[in-house]
C-alpha positions as a Python dict, from the first residue, in 0.01 Angstrom:
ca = {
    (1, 'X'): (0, 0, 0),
    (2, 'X'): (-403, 70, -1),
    (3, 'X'): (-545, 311, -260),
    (4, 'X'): (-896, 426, -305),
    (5, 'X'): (-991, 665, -559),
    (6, 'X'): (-1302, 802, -752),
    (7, 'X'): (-1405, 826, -1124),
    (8, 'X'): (-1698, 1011, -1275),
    (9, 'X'): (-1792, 784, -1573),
    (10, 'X'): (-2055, 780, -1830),
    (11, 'X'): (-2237, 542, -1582),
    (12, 'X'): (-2197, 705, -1285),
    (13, 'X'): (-1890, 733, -1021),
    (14, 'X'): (-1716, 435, -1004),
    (15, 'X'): (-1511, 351, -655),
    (16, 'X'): (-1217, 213, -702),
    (17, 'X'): (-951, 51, -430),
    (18, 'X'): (-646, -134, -458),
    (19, 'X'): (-392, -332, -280),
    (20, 'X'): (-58, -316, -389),
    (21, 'X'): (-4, -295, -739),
    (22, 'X'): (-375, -490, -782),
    (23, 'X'): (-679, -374, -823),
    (24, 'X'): (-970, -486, -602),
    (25, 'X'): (-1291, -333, -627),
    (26, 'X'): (-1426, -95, -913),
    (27, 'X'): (-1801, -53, -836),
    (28, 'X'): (-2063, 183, -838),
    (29, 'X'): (-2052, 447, -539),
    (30, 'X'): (-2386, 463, -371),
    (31, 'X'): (-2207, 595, -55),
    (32, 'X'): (-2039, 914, 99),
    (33, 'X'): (-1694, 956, -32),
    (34, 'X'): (-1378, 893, 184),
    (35, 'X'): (-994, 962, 162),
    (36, 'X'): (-902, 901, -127),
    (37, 'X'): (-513, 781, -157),
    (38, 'X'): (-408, 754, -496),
    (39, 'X'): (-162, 444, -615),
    (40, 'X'): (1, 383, -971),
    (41, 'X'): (-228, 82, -1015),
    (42, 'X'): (-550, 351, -938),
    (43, 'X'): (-388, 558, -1209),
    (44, 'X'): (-352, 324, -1465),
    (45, 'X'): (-678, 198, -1405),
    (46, 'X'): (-860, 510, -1432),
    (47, 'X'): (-634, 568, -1805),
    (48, 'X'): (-763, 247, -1883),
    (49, 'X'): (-1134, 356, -1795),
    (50, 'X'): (-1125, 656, -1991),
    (51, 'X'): (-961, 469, -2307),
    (52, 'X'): (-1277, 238, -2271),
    (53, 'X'): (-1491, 495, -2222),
    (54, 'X'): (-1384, 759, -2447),
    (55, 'X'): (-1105, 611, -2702),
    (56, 'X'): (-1230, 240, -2814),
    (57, 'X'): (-1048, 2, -2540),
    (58, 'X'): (-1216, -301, -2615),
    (59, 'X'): (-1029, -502, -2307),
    (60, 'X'): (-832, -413, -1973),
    (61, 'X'): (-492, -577, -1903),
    (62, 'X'): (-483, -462, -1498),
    (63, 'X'): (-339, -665, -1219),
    (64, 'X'): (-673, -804, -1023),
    (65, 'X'): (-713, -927, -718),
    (66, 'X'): (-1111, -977, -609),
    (67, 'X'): (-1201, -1087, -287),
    (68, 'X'): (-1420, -1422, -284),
    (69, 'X'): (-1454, -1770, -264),
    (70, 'X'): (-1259, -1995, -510),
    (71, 'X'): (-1582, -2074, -702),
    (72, 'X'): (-1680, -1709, -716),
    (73, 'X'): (-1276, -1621, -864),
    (74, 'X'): (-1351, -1942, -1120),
    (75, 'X'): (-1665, -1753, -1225),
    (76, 'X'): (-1510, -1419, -1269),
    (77, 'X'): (-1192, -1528, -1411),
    (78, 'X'): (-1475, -1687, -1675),
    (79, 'X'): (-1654, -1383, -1723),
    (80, 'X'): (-1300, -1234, -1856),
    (81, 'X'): (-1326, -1456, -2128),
    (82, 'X'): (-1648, -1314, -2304),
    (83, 'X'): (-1545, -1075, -2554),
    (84, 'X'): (-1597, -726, -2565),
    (85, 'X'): (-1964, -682, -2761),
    (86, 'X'): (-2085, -1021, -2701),
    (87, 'X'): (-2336, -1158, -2444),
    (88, 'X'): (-2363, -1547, -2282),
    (89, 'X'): (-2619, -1657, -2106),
    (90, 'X'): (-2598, -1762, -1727),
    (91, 'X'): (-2652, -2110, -1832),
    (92, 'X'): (-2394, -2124, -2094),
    (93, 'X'): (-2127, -1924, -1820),
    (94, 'X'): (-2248, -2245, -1540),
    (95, 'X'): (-2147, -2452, -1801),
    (96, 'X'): (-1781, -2306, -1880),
    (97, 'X'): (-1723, -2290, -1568),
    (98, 'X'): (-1795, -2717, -1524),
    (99, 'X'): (-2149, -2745, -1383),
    (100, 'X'): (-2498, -2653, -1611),
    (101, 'X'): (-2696, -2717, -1240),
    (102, 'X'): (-2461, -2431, -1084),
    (103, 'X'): (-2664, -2180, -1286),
    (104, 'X'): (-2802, -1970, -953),
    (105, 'X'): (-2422, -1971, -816),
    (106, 'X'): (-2294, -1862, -1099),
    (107, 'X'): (-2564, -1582, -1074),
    (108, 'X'): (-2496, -1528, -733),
    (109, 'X'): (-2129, -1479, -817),
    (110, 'X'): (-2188, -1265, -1078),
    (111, 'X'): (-2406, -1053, -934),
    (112, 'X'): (-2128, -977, -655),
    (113, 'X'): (-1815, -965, -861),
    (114, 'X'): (-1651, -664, -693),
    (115, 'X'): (-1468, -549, -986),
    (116, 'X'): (-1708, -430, -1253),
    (117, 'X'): (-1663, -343, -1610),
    (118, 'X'): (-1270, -476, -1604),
    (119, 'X'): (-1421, -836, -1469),
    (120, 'X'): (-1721, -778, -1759),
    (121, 'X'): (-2071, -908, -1570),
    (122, 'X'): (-2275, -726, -1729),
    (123, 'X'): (-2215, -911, -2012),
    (124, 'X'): (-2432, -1173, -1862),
    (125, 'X'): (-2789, -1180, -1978),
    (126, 'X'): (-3097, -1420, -1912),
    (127, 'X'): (-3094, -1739, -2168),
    (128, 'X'): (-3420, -1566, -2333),
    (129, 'X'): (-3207, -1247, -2382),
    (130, 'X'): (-3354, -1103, -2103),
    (131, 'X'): (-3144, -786, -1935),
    (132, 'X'): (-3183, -977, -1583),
    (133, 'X'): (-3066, -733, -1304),
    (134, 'X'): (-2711, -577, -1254),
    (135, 'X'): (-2545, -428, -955),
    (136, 'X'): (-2508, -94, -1100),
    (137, 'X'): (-2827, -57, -1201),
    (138, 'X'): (-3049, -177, -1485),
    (139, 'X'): (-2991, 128, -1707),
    (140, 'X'): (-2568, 101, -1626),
    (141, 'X'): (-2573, -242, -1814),
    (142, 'X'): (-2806, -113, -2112),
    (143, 'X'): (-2558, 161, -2172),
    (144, 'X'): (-2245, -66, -2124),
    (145, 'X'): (-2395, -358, -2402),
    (146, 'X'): (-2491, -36, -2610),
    (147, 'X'): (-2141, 117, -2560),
    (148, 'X'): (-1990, -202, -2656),
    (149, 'X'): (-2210, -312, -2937),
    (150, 'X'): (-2360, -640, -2836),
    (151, 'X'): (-2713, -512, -2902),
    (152, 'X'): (-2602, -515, -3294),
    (153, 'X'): (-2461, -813, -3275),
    (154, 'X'): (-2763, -1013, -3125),
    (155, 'X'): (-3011, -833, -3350),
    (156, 'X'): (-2785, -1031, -3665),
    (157, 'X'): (-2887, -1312, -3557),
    (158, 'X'): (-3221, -1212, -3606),
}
């Protein structure tokens, strides 16, 4: 069974579609809105959205299923790993995932990981600490690193 639904966040509406009971895309609507057919793995992903938005859910345990290439799901099943209120760099993510000179594939992965926020890439910053562009928007990933934060963190280390 297909689902799509929508959710008005803090950072704009969010699309999000499954198949079965996974989810496989949660990204930021820039489009008309279609049908939208609600599933029990849309439900619980949209509770789990709100408790990260609104209650302190600091990680997501959803069935996944993105769409890509087997180097783009090694990336994004990487990304998972980066705690909630931290940062890495691109460089240090190229090299978890086996290869420093993959840096601008990992960045090309990241940048189209179809299931934002619950696959976290905008936890992914420039080695400089650089905010370096994000899908939903430059502004989206400032407030998600605020929301979650990893700006307090890296000024510690300062």
């Amino acid at each position: 069974m297909t689902g799509r639904a929508y959710y008005s966040s803090p950072v704009g509406q969010l699309l999000i579609e499954s198949k079965d009971d996974k989810i496989t895309v949660v990204n930021f609507n820039k489009a008309s809105k279609l049908e939208e057919l609600s599933t029990p793995a849309i439900e619980q992903c949209i509770a789990q959205l709100e408790e990260y938005f609104f209650e302190g859910r600091k990680f997501f345990d959803l069935e996944v299923d993105p769409v890509g290439s087997e180097f783009q799901k090694k990336v994004w099943n990487e990304l998972t790993a980066i705690p909630y209120g931290k940062t890495i760099s691109y460089e240090a993510l190229a090299i978890n995932v086996g290869d420093i000179n993959s840096v601008r594939a990992v960045g090309l992965a990241n940048g189209q990981n179809p299931i934002a926020i619950i696959i976290p890439c905008h936890r992914v910053i420039g080695k400089n600490g650089d905010l370096v562009g994000y899908g939903g928007g430059l502004e989206n990933k400032i407030w998600l690193l605020q929301h979650e934060g990893a700006f307090s963190e890296q000024l510690k280390l300062f």
